[in-house]
């Protein structure tokens, strides 16, 4: 019996999830290409491994389903049956059911065969052809033969035989077995024993030690004389390459690292206070050296903790082929999905947050981007469209490139829709650039579809994507060409827990600006700054690098007292993509590593901080002063 709180349960659900997704992706690939023998063998092995694990843990529902999959793959291996579209759909339905059961096993200890599953299994059995059960002749064994006797009531002997081979493979060179095809043999074929012919015998005690995890073995013996020199027998050491660690422990390590970063800031603050008095003291000088080494070790630990919480973005990629297949089933469109860069690491928090935006992007490409097969052929294109999603890492950013070879975005269509629906006035249209028109597809409620269907037409799509990416301090860019296709670039910080920020001081308040969004830090004499700022219909604008960008005083925005007659005025120019803004403050204190705390429970109606859209998170410095980390995307959206 499997108990949801034990180690076996956690290990099983982790491994089973990977196996189910692997099966699903392998089956999905059957729609687009001929299946090779290697691919069939791989599918069979994955299904067989999953069946063995579920049988060992007595999860009957998954055993029944994986047994059907295994049977289908075995028929393909032995009789080369045709994988028709109906057959592929049926196999995908099996994987869907396996996913449903797997999700239940995260909370419960088992999932029994209910009436719905029983009906589903009967439908599979009716469809599958019935073939004679051919048995192999007993193989002839000679030389050193290891015999393992099972208890009379032992069951699932094919699974136990598989485990025996796996546990002994490092100790013995196995030549032959009886039954020979033990993985597919029924319990009756074993006759209560399993025989292995090997090149050389070893001590039975060593074998018994290796096979301790397997139950129902009554006796183990050699038909040849056992080795006399027991002292010569050595266990082969196993080199462990990796271990599975519960995610709670990883989070605990990261939390402790974050606390060390806070202590590091506090130590730096205290050292600065002592510096004036003990600057020339020899002991203080040695302490400074220790502090420098401490800082280096903290930096290394911080990077290690960031790497530990990184998971491959392939976890998001895996369900996408199935998702695309469902979208195209009801449309006259054939689309091939190419996924690259799946080994790119991202913060585990991003995995959940990126799933919905990526699915929105795929849905948008299917409905708006791609022509149907007839249109593509008429235009001289391949009948099957191509959607490419590529993940890469550039310094501390994740870059997702979503590229289609569809029809591209027609600016004239956008203009007609926006004007006809009064989303843009004629006066506004006169001043809009090419990029301004393209940006309309990210506006809430905007859609070029006249008819609402299951996929699109409701004006809910790319605006959700943009909002989600901006909340992650990311950006979205686009390139399009009519008749060629469209490419979107999503750029997102790799990690969210510890962030390097520039600290802006205004009155007695401190504000953090993520370093990744800072374009330049400037200092001006008051009169010189005045010459670079002018008032427009859109508010104050600042002259920066031959362009005018919005200019915002933090003192005015937050209703704070500005410094009287400052010698210098300090500006922090921030931006994402083509959006930029200059923030003026009393002082810029430099760059600090901040441990972020969420403001989710503090912001909102009747909450401590009230309604605040300008905050990304909270942190503190070494002197325990509060730092409000700004949601720069909000300022760019409102003022940029």
XYZ file of C-alpha atoms in Angstrom:
640
model
C 0.000 0.000 0.000
C 1.220 3.479 -0.867
C 1.008 6.116 1.853
C 0.996 9.734 0.761
C 3.360 10.921 3.497
C 6.167 8.397 2.995
C 9.328 8.703 0.887
C 8.164 6.117 -1.649
C 5.047 8.141 -2.379
C 7.038 11.329 -3.036
C 9.552 9.505 -5.216
C 6.820 7.741 -7.183
C 4.719 10.830 -7.960
C 7.832 12.727 -9.130
C 9.039 9.952 -11.427
C 5.562 9.030 -12.664
C 4.902 12.630 -13.749
C 8.016 12.587 -15.942
C 7.112 9.195 -17.438
C 3.520 10.193 -18.246
C 4.637 13.406 -19.963
C 7.326 11.510 -21.870
C 4.734 9.002 -23.075
C 2.376 11.779 -24.090
C 5.026 13.616 -26.121
C 6.207 10.410 -27.802
C 2.636 9.542 -28.783
C 1.975 13.077 -30.044
C 4.976 12.820 -32.357
C 3.218 9.935 -34.140
C 0.864 12.423 -35.824
C 3.674 14.104 -37.722
C 6.144 11.373 -38.684
C 6.571 7.671 -39.233
C 7.464 5.765 -36.111
C 10.877 4.115 -35.918
C 11.655 0.823 -34.187
C 13.752 2.698 -31.618
C 10.826 4.982 -30.811
C 8.457 2.018 -30.368
C 10.962 0.306 -28.078
C 11.339 3.508 -26.055
C 7.559 3.911 -25.661
C 7.288 0.263 -24.637
C 10.066 0.618 -22.038
C 8.548 3.762 -20.512
C 5.078 2.170 -20.326
C 6.550 -1.027 -18.892
C 8.564 0.850 -16.243
C 5.500 2.850 -15.202
C 3.415 -0.322 -15.076
C 6.042 -2.060 -12.930
C 6.226 0.821 -10.465
C 2.442 1.097 -10.123
C 2.080 -2.674 -9.767
C 4.674 -2.756 -7.000
C 2.746 -0.044 -5.155
C -0.623 -1.732 -5.882
C -2.162 1.211 -7.794
C -4.537 -0.951 -9.791
C -6.055 1.852 -11.875
C -2.693 2.879 -13.361
C -1.667 -0.781 -13.798
C -4.752 -1.395 -15.952
C -4.115 1.664 -18.129
C -0.378 1.166 -18.588
C -0.997 -2.508 -19.356
C -3.159 -1.446 -22.335
C -0.496 0.970 -23.555
C 2.206 -1.651 -23.148
C 0.045 -4.132 -25.092
C -0.406 -1.686 -27.988
C 3.325 -0.997 -28.216
C 4.070 -4.717 -28.010
C 1.674 -5.406 -30.893
C 3.519 -2.789 -32.915
C 6.886 -4.391 -32.080
C 5.829 -7.953 -32.885
C 3.122 -7.566 -35.552
C 3.804 -4.068 -36.953
C 0.199 -2.920 -36.561
C -0.732 0.466 -38.036
C -0.879 3.468 -35.709
C -4.051 5.016 -37.128
C -5.291 8.416 -35.951
C -8.029 6.680 -33.948
C -5.370 4.524 -32.257
C -3.203 7.587 -31.468
C -6.214 9.472 -30.052
C -7.009 6.469 -27.878
C -3.443 6.297 -26.558
C -3.538 10.026 -25.753
C -6.820 9.498 -23.906
C -5.036 6.870 -21.817
C -2.271 9.353 -20.939
C -4.916 11.967 -20.075
C -6.486 9.483 -17.653
C -3.050 8.683 -16.217
C -2.477 12.399 -15.590
C -5.840 12.657 -13.834
C -4.985 9.738 -11.556
C -1.491 11.117 -10.951
C -2.928 14.484 -9.828
C -5.144 12.634 -7.344
C -2.146 10.714 -5.992
C -0.530 13.980 -4.914
C -3.219 14.171 -2.227
C -4.480 10.629 -1.797
C -2.776 7.266 -1.305
C -4.497 5.474 -4.203
C -7.036 5.758 -7.033
C -9.211 2.701 -7.418
C -10.846 1.553 -10.655
C -14.203 3.368 -10.632
C -17.162 2.890 -12.972
C -16.024 5.585 -15.439
C -12.561 4.040 -15.711
C -14.032 0.546 -16.037
C -16.160 1.699 -19.007
C -13.149 3.389 -20.571
C -11.067 0.214 -20.243
C -13.863 -1.836 -21.821
C -13.972 0.565 -24.784
C -10.228 0.071 -25.285
C -10.545 -3.706 -25.106
C -13.359 -3.708 -27.670
C -11.274 -1.683 -30.115
C -7.993 -3.589 -29.757
C -7.676 -6.755 -31.858
C -7.227 -10.019 -29.991
C -4.196 -12.122 -30.855
C -3.197 -15.601 -29.777
C -1.001 -15.664 -26.711
C 2.163 -17.275 -28.009
C 4.504 -18.790 -25.434
C 8.249 -19.224 -25.891
C 9.972 -22.501 -25.300
C 12.002 -22.883 -22.126
C 15.598 -21.819 -22.836
C 18.466 -24.232 -22.213
C 20.693 -23.031 -19.373
C 24.192 -24.309 -18.624
C 27.209 -23.379 -16.497
C 26.694 -21.252 -13.399
C 22.951 -21.098 -12.763
C 21.463 -18.999 -9.973
C 18.025 -20.187 -8.889
C 15.596 -18.027 -6.895
C 12.570 -19.825 -5.421
C 9.449 -17.729 -4.783
C 6.804 -18.230 -2.123
C 3.745 -20.180 -3.295
C 1.466 -17.126 -3.002
C 3.916 -14.693 -4.645
C 2.457 -12.489 -7.391
C 3.606 -9.951 -10.012
C 6.638 -12.144 -10.689
C 7.470 -10.343 -13.949
C 7.955 -7.144 -11.931
C 10.055 -8.922 -9.313
C 12.196 -10.504 -12.065
C 12.775 -7.080 -13.591
C 13.862 -5.740 -10.184
C 16.153 -8.752 -9.610
C 17.957 -8.147 -12.915
C 18.281 -4.453 -12.112
C 19.697 -5.061 -8.617
C 22.175 -7.726 -9.740
C 23.431 -6.131 -12.971
C 26.482 -4.619 -11.238
C 27.365 -7.899 -9.490
C 26.805 -10.532 -12.181
C 27.243 -10.860 -15.939
C 23.899 -12.367 -16.888
C 23.931 -14.522 -20.043
C 20.410 -15.931 -20.133
C 17.243 -16.203 -18.011
C 14.356 -18.594 -17.549
C 11.690 -17.499 -18.374
C 13.569 -15.782 -21.194
C 10.980 -13.082 -21.909
C 10.400 -12.568 -18.179
C 9.099 -8.998 -18.573
C 6.005 -10.237 -20.445
C 5.524 -13.590 -18.775
C 2.553 -14.498 -16.618
C 3.057 -15.745 -13.049
C 2.320 -19.324 -14.175
C 5.246 -19.213 -16.625
C 7.703 -18.899 -13.738
C 6.656 -22.106 -11.936
C 7.518 -20.338 -8.651
C 11.173 -19.770 -9.611
C 13.467 -17.557 -11.657
C 16.760 -18.867 -13.085
C 19.770 -16.877 -14.286
C 22.746 -18.215 -16.227
C 25.853 -16.131 -15.435
C 29.517 -16.110 -16.411
C 30.853 -16.499 -12.860
C 29.305 -17.281 -9.482
C 29.642 -15.127 -6.358
C 28.764 -15.620 -2.701
C 25.035 -16.169 -2.077
C 25.232 -13.852 0.950
C 26.231 -10.988 -1.367
C 23.260 -11.758 -3.612
C 20.873 -11.910 -0.648
C 22.123 -8.515 0.532
C 21.472 -7.014 -2.905
C 17.975 -8.481 -3.108
C 16.785 -7.396 0.350
C 14.227 -4.912 -1.104
C 12.384 -7.761 -2.889
C 9.797 -9.755 -0.951
C 8.506 -13.310 -1.504
C 11.926 -14.863 -2.265
C 11.978 -18.154 -0.344
C 15.412 -19.507 -1.268
C 18.511 -18.596 -3.339
C 21.108 -21.164 -4.435
C 23.661 -22.106 -7.098
C 23.568 -25.359 -9.044
C 27.379 -25.179 -9.116
C 29.762 -25.115 -6.142
C 29.932 -21.721 -4.443
C 33.241 -19.807 -4.294
C 35.346 -20.863 -1.301
C 37.286 -17.648 -0.787
C 34.646 -15.378 0.686
C 37.207 -12.729 1.583
C 37.858 -12.109 -2.117
C 34.274 -11.137 -2.740
C 33.819 -7.378 -2.686
C 30.773 -5.219 -3.057
C 31.107 -2.869 -6.003
C 30.654 0.668 -4.672
C 27.804 2.626 -6.194
C 28.570 6.191 -7.179
C 25.509 8.365 -6.563
C 25.285 11.099 -9.210
C 22.166 12.823 -7.926
C 19.547 12.661 -5.201
C 15.906 13.728 -4.966
C 15.220 16.392 -2.357
C 11.713 17.522 -1.293
C 10.964 21.021 -2.551
C 10.307 22.145 1.031
C 13.961 21.522 1.900
C 15.122 23.492 -1.143
C 12.888 26.392 -0.086
C 14.356 26.177 3.431
C 17.921 26.422 2.083
C 16.958 29.408 -0.042
C 15.250 31.061 2.934
C 18.391 30.641 5.054
C 20.490 32.123 2.250
C 18.165 35.116 2.087
C 18.602 35.654 5.831
C 22.380 35.545 5.404
C 22.134 38.248 2.740
C 20.184 40.396 5.222
C 22.834 39.774 7.909
C 25.492 40.684 5.358
C 23.835 44.064 4.832
C 23.588 44.612 8.591
C 27.259 43.753 9.049
C 28.231 46.185 6.289
C 26.221 48.911 8.026
C 27.850 48.263 11.418
C 31.326 48.177 9.847
C 30.702 51.568 8.254
C 29.838 52.978 11.694
C 33.057 51.593 13.191
C 35.232 52.650 10.289
C 35.548 56.318 11.310
C 36.810 55.468 14.806
C 38.930 52.390 14.118
C 40.075 53.078 10.570
C 43.788 52.696 11.414
C 43.381 49.925 13.979
C 45.230 46.704 13.010
C 42.529 44.409 14.430
C 39.819 46.322 12.586
C 41.835 45.971 9.394
C 41.914 42.172 9.881
C 38.181 42.121 10.549
C 37.659 43.953 7.253
C 39.581 41.202 5.462
C 37.387 38.583 7.121
C 34.331 40.584 6.060
C 35.536 40.644 2.444
C 36.001 36.876 2.471
C 32.583 36.505 4.113
C 31.053 38.605 1.336
C 32.693 36.427 -1.318
C 31.352 33.256 0.303
C 27.864 34.737 0.629
C 27.953 35.690 -3.058
C 28.938 32.117 -3.962
C 26.242 30.663 -1.688
C 23.683 33.055 -3.131
C 24.520 31.945 -6.665
C 24.357 28.309 -5.597
C 20.947 28.830 -3.986
C 19.721 30.523 -7.163
C 21.021 27.589 -9.231
C 19.348 25.132 -6.824
C 15.919 26.605 -7.360
C 16.434 26.621 -11.116
C 14.451 24.018 -13.030
C 14.519 23.368 -16.791
C 11.905 25.268 -18.751
C 11.187 21.954 -20.433
C 8.657 21.464 -17.613
C 6.520 24.132 -19.315
C 7.285 22.821 -22.800
C 6.161 19.227 -22.217
C 2.358 19.772 -22.239
C 2.460 22.181 -25.212
C 2.321 19.608 -28.065
C -0.853 18.151 -26.585
C -2.279 21.649 -26.060
C -1.535 22.598 -29.688
C -3.127 19.373 -30.935
C -6.373 20.168 -29.099
C -6.444 23.686 -30.572
C -5.953 22.503 -34.160
C -8.314 19.509 -33.989
C -11.363 21.661 -34.851
C -9.638 23.871 -37.410
C -8.435 23.185 -40.923
C -4.854 23.884 -39.878
C -1.823 21.659 -39.535
C 0.975 23.061 -37.370
C 4.289 21.518 -36.395
C 5.672 22.602 -33.026
C 9.443 22.884 -32.611
C 10.732 23.338 -29.067
C 14.379 24.175 -28.369
C 16.309 25.301 -25.309
C 14.322 23.097 -22.928
C 17.382 22.699 -20.699
C 17.457 26.459 -19.975
C 17.084 26.946 -16.214
C 14.529 29.314 -14.672
C 13.347 30.030 -11.136
C 10.792 27.423 -10.096
C 8.348 30.229 -9.269
C 8.393 31.280 -12.916
C 7.308 27.843 -14.111
C 3.781 28.359 -12.791
C 3.646 32.041 -13.737
C 4.754 31.511 -17.356
C 2.414 28.653 -18.211
C -0.693 30.764 -18.926
C 1.090 33.488 -20.974
C 2.746 30.845 -23.153
C -0.561 29.093 -23.801
C -2.141 32.449 -24.702
C 0.670 33.024 -27.207
C 0.093 29.624 -28.824
C -3.664 30.167 -28.958
C -3.124 33.574 -30.574
C -0.755 32.092 -33.170
C -3.158 29.274 -34.075
C -6.194 31.510 -34.535
C -4.638 34.740 -35.836
C -1.194 33.864 -37.132
C -1.566 30.767 -39.296
C -3.441 30.330 -42.556
C -5.280 27.085 -43.206
C -3.606 24.455 -45.344
C -5.352 25.491 -48.591
C -4.328 29.143 -48.162
C -0.722 28.185 -47.459
C -0.504 26.022 -50.579
C -2.037 28.837 -52.664
C 0.647 31.223 -51.346
C 3.408 28.750 -52.198
C 4.029 27.764 -48.586
C 4.239 24.293 -47.087
C 0.815 22.950 -46.146
C 1.985 22.379 -42.585
C 2.789 25.540 -40.631
C 5.694 25.791 -38.223
C 5.571 27.255 -34.719
C 8.955 27.548 -33.020
C 9.492 28.258 -29.341
C 13.089 28.763 -28.268
C 14.392 29.479 -24.763
C 17.797 31.056 -24.172
C 19.585 32.750 -21.298
C 21.287 36.127 -21.633
C 23.095 37.137 -18.431
C 20.324 37.264 -15.822
C 17.435 37.172 -18.276
C 15.325 34.407 -19.775
C 14.457 35.103 -23.414
C 11.544 33.200 -24.946
C 11.261 33.505 -28.717
C 7.877 32.498 -30.179
C 8.034 32.450 -33.970
C 5.423 31.461 -36.563
C 5.620 31.306 -40.352
C 2.040 32.505 -40.762
C 0.529 35.517 -42.470
C 2.023 38.246 -40.269
C 0.174 41.219 -38.791
C -1.536 43.611 -41.188
C -1.461 47.185 -39.843
C -4.391 48.196 -42.097
C -6.597 45.536 -40.497
C -5.685 46.831 -37.031
C -6.482 50.430 -38.077
C -9.893 49.493 -39.486
C -10.877 47.490 -36.408
C -9.659 50.114 -33.930
C -11.417 53.000 -35.706
C -14.660 51.101 -36.401
C -14.947 50.123 -32.740
C -14.050 53.621 -31.485
C -11.019 52.283 -29.651
C -8.948 54.999 -31.316
C -10.192 58.425 -32.374
C -9.442 59.911 -35.798
C -7.425 62.669 -34.096
C -5.285 60.131 -32.196
C -4.775 58.074 -35.352
C -3.066 60.992 -37.125
C -0.159 60.963 -34.662
C 0.236 57.202 -34.258
C 3.407 55.538 -35.498
C 3.739 52.041 -36.984
C 4.770 50.724 -33.565
C 1.828 52.471 -31.873
C -0.585 50.609 -34.132
C 1.129 47.286 -33.458
C 0.962 47.944 -29.712
C -2.851 48.024 -29.949
C -2.956 44.213 -30.058
C -1.828 44.303 -26.408
C -4.733 46.542 -25.345
C -7.570 44.986 -23.289
C -10.655 44.234 -25.385
C -8.914 44.546 -28.740
C -9.423 41.755 -31.281
C -9.326 41.544 -35.077
C -11.826 38.675 -35.002
C -15.430 39.319 -36.002
C -16.678 35.942 -34.786
C -16.218 34.618 -31.273
C -15.112 30.982 -31.139
C -13.614 28.625 -28.578
C -10.139 29.985 -29.232
C -10.460 33.756 -29.602
C -12.547 36.764 -30.539
C -13.380 37.998 -27.041
C -10.545 40.521 -26.839
C -8.857 38.574 -24.055
C -5.409 37.344 -24.988
C -2.243 39.319 -25.620
C -3.210 41.975 -23.049
C -3.161 39.197 -20.429
C 0.240 38.078 -21.711
C 1.690 41.591 -21.476
C 0.297 42.220 -17.994
C 1.690 38.880 -16.772
C 5.139 39.586 -18.213
C 5.238 43.142 -16.832
C 4.376 41.850 -13.353
C 7.486 39.703 -13.588
C 9.545 42.812 -14.410
C 9.830 41.534 -17.938
C 9.175 42.937 -21.378
C 7.575 41.783 -24.624
C 8.746 42.788 -28.088
C 7.476 41.874 -31.536
C 8.663 41.647 -35.133
C 6.262 40.954 -37.997
C 6.268 40.785 -41.763
C 3.157 40.304 -43.927
C 3.196 36.917 -45.609
C 6.290 35.780 -43.698
C 5.203 35.535 -40.063
C 5.520 37.046 -36.595
C 8.052 36.667 -33.806
C 7.489 37.625 -30.165
C 10.329 38.028 -27.673
C 9.523 37.622 -23.973
C 12.337 38.793 -21.673
C 12.058 37.955 -17.966
C 14.460 38.013 -14.976
C 15.679 34.503 -14.155
C 14.996 34.708 -10.419
C 12.591 36.623 -8.179
C 13.734 36.061 -4.577
C 16.963 38.096 -4.268
C 17.216 41.167 -6.455
C 19.975 43.721 -7.050
C 18.435 47.182 -6.857
C 19.491 50.823 -6.940
C 18.301 52.591 -3.795
C 16.615 55.966 -4.298
C 16.130 58.220 -1.245
C 13.363 60.814 -1.032
C 12.689 62.645 2.251
C 12.840 59.771 4.819
C 11.677 57.095 2.387
C 13.732 54.588 0.404
C 12.726 53.131 -2.944
C 14.326 50.204 -4.799
C 14.614 50.079 -8.583
C 15.619 46.682 -10.095
C 19.082 46.976 -11.608
C 17.978 45.168 -14.777
C 15.670 48.079 -15.569
C 18.096 50.947 -14.863
C 19.444 52.525 -18.050
C 21.442 55.384 -16.524
C 21.988 57.285 -13.271
C 22.486 61.045 -13.605
C 23.267 64.066 -11.394
C 22.460 67.660 -12.401
C 22.838 71.086 -10.872
C 19.308 72.469 -10.395
C 19.630 75.112 -13.146
C 21.107 72.643 -15.632
C 18.274 70.182 -14.971
C 15.715 72.918 -15.481
C 17.065 73.458 -18.985
C 16.504 69.781 -19.823
C 12.886 69.586 -18.658
C 9.871 71.038 -20.413
C 6.126 70.858 -19.953
C 4.082 69.178 -22.707
C 0.466 68.130 -23.162
C 1.487 64.753 -21.695
C 3.189 66.242 -18.624
C 6.835 66.946 -17.805
C 9.354 65.592 -20.307
C 13.119 65.159 -19.943
C 15.669 65.439 -22.733
C 17.681 62.211 -22.759
C 19.954 61.045 -25.585
C 18.252 63.148 -28.276
C 14.802 61.991 -27.171
C 12.177 63.291 -24.782
C 10.980 60.868 -22.118
C 8.474 61.299 -19.245
C 9.897 62.933 -16.114
C 8.534 62.142 -12.633
C 9.475 63.623 -9.271
C 9.106 61.048 -6.502
C 8.442 63.891 -4.058
C 5.366 64.960 -6.012
C 4.130 61.450 -6.802
C 4.320 60.300 -3.169
C 3.494 63.715 -1.682
C 6.844 63.980 0.137
C 8.959 66.953 1.123
C 11.787 67.704 -1.353
C 15.228 68.691 -0.108
C 15.697 72.469 0.316
C 18.123 73.978 -2.196
C 20.041 70.793 -3.031
C 23.418 71.148 -4.647
C 22.589 68.361 -7.094
C 19.395 66.814 -8.435
C 19.581 63.026 -8.971
C 17.818 61.108 -11.744
C 17.421 57.402 -12.422
C 16.439 56.620 -16.018
C 14.589 53.293 -16.241
C 13.029 51.456 -19.142
C 11.643 48.306 -20.738
C 11.709 47.979 -24.517
C 10.747 51.296 -26.075
C 9.159 52.621 -22.843
C 11.334 54.849 -20.641
C 10.923 57.293 -17.758
C 13.232 59.478 -15.618
C 12.675 59.349 -11.844
C 13.992 62.292 -9.802
C 14.940 61.841 -6.130
C 17.009 63.527 -3.387
C 19.802 60.974 -3.443
C 20.850 57.668 -5.006
C 22.540 55.458 -2.393
C 24.036 52.964 -4.838
C 23.272 49.316 -5.516
C 22.212 46.770 -2.873
C 21.210 43.114 -2.851
C 17.662 42.977 -1.522
C 15.754 39.985 -0.216
C 12.248 40.422 -1.563
C 9.109 40.038 0.547
C 5.756 39.772 -1.172
C 3.180 42.525 -0.679
C 0.275 40.319 -1.713
C -1.229 40.190 1.795
C -0.634 43.894 2.459
C -2.086 45.510 -0.655
C -5.752 45.908 -1.514
C -9.006 47.271 -0.180
C -9.032 47.387 3.647
C -5.377 46.203 3.741
C -2.481 47.914 5.546
C -1.011 49.530 2.439
C -4.327 50.135 0.690
C -4.621 49.958 -3.081
C -1.056 50.061 -4.429
C -0.122 49.111 -7.993
C 3.306 50.719 -7.760
C 4.914 48.121 -5.452
C 6.786 44.999 -6.527
C 7.844 44.023 -3.010
C 9.362 45.115 0.294
C 12.829 44.722 1.759
C 15.163 46.335 4.298
C 18.743 47.574 4.534
C 21.358 46.693 7.129
C 20.173 49.548 9.366
C 16.664 48.031 9.148
C 15.251 50.908 7.133
C 12.343 49.799 4.952
C 12.812 49.742 1.167
C 9.797 49.834 -1.127
C 10.776 48.078 -4.355
C 8.967 49.801 -7.196
C 6.901 48.078 -9.870
C 8.594 49.933 -12.714
C 6.280 48.386 -15.313
C 3.388 50.239 -13.642
C 5.116 53.631 -14.012
C 5.981 52.857 -17.635
C 2.398 51.879 -18.331
C 0.948 54.972 -16.644
C 3.563 57.565 -17.587
C 5.849 56.014 -20.204
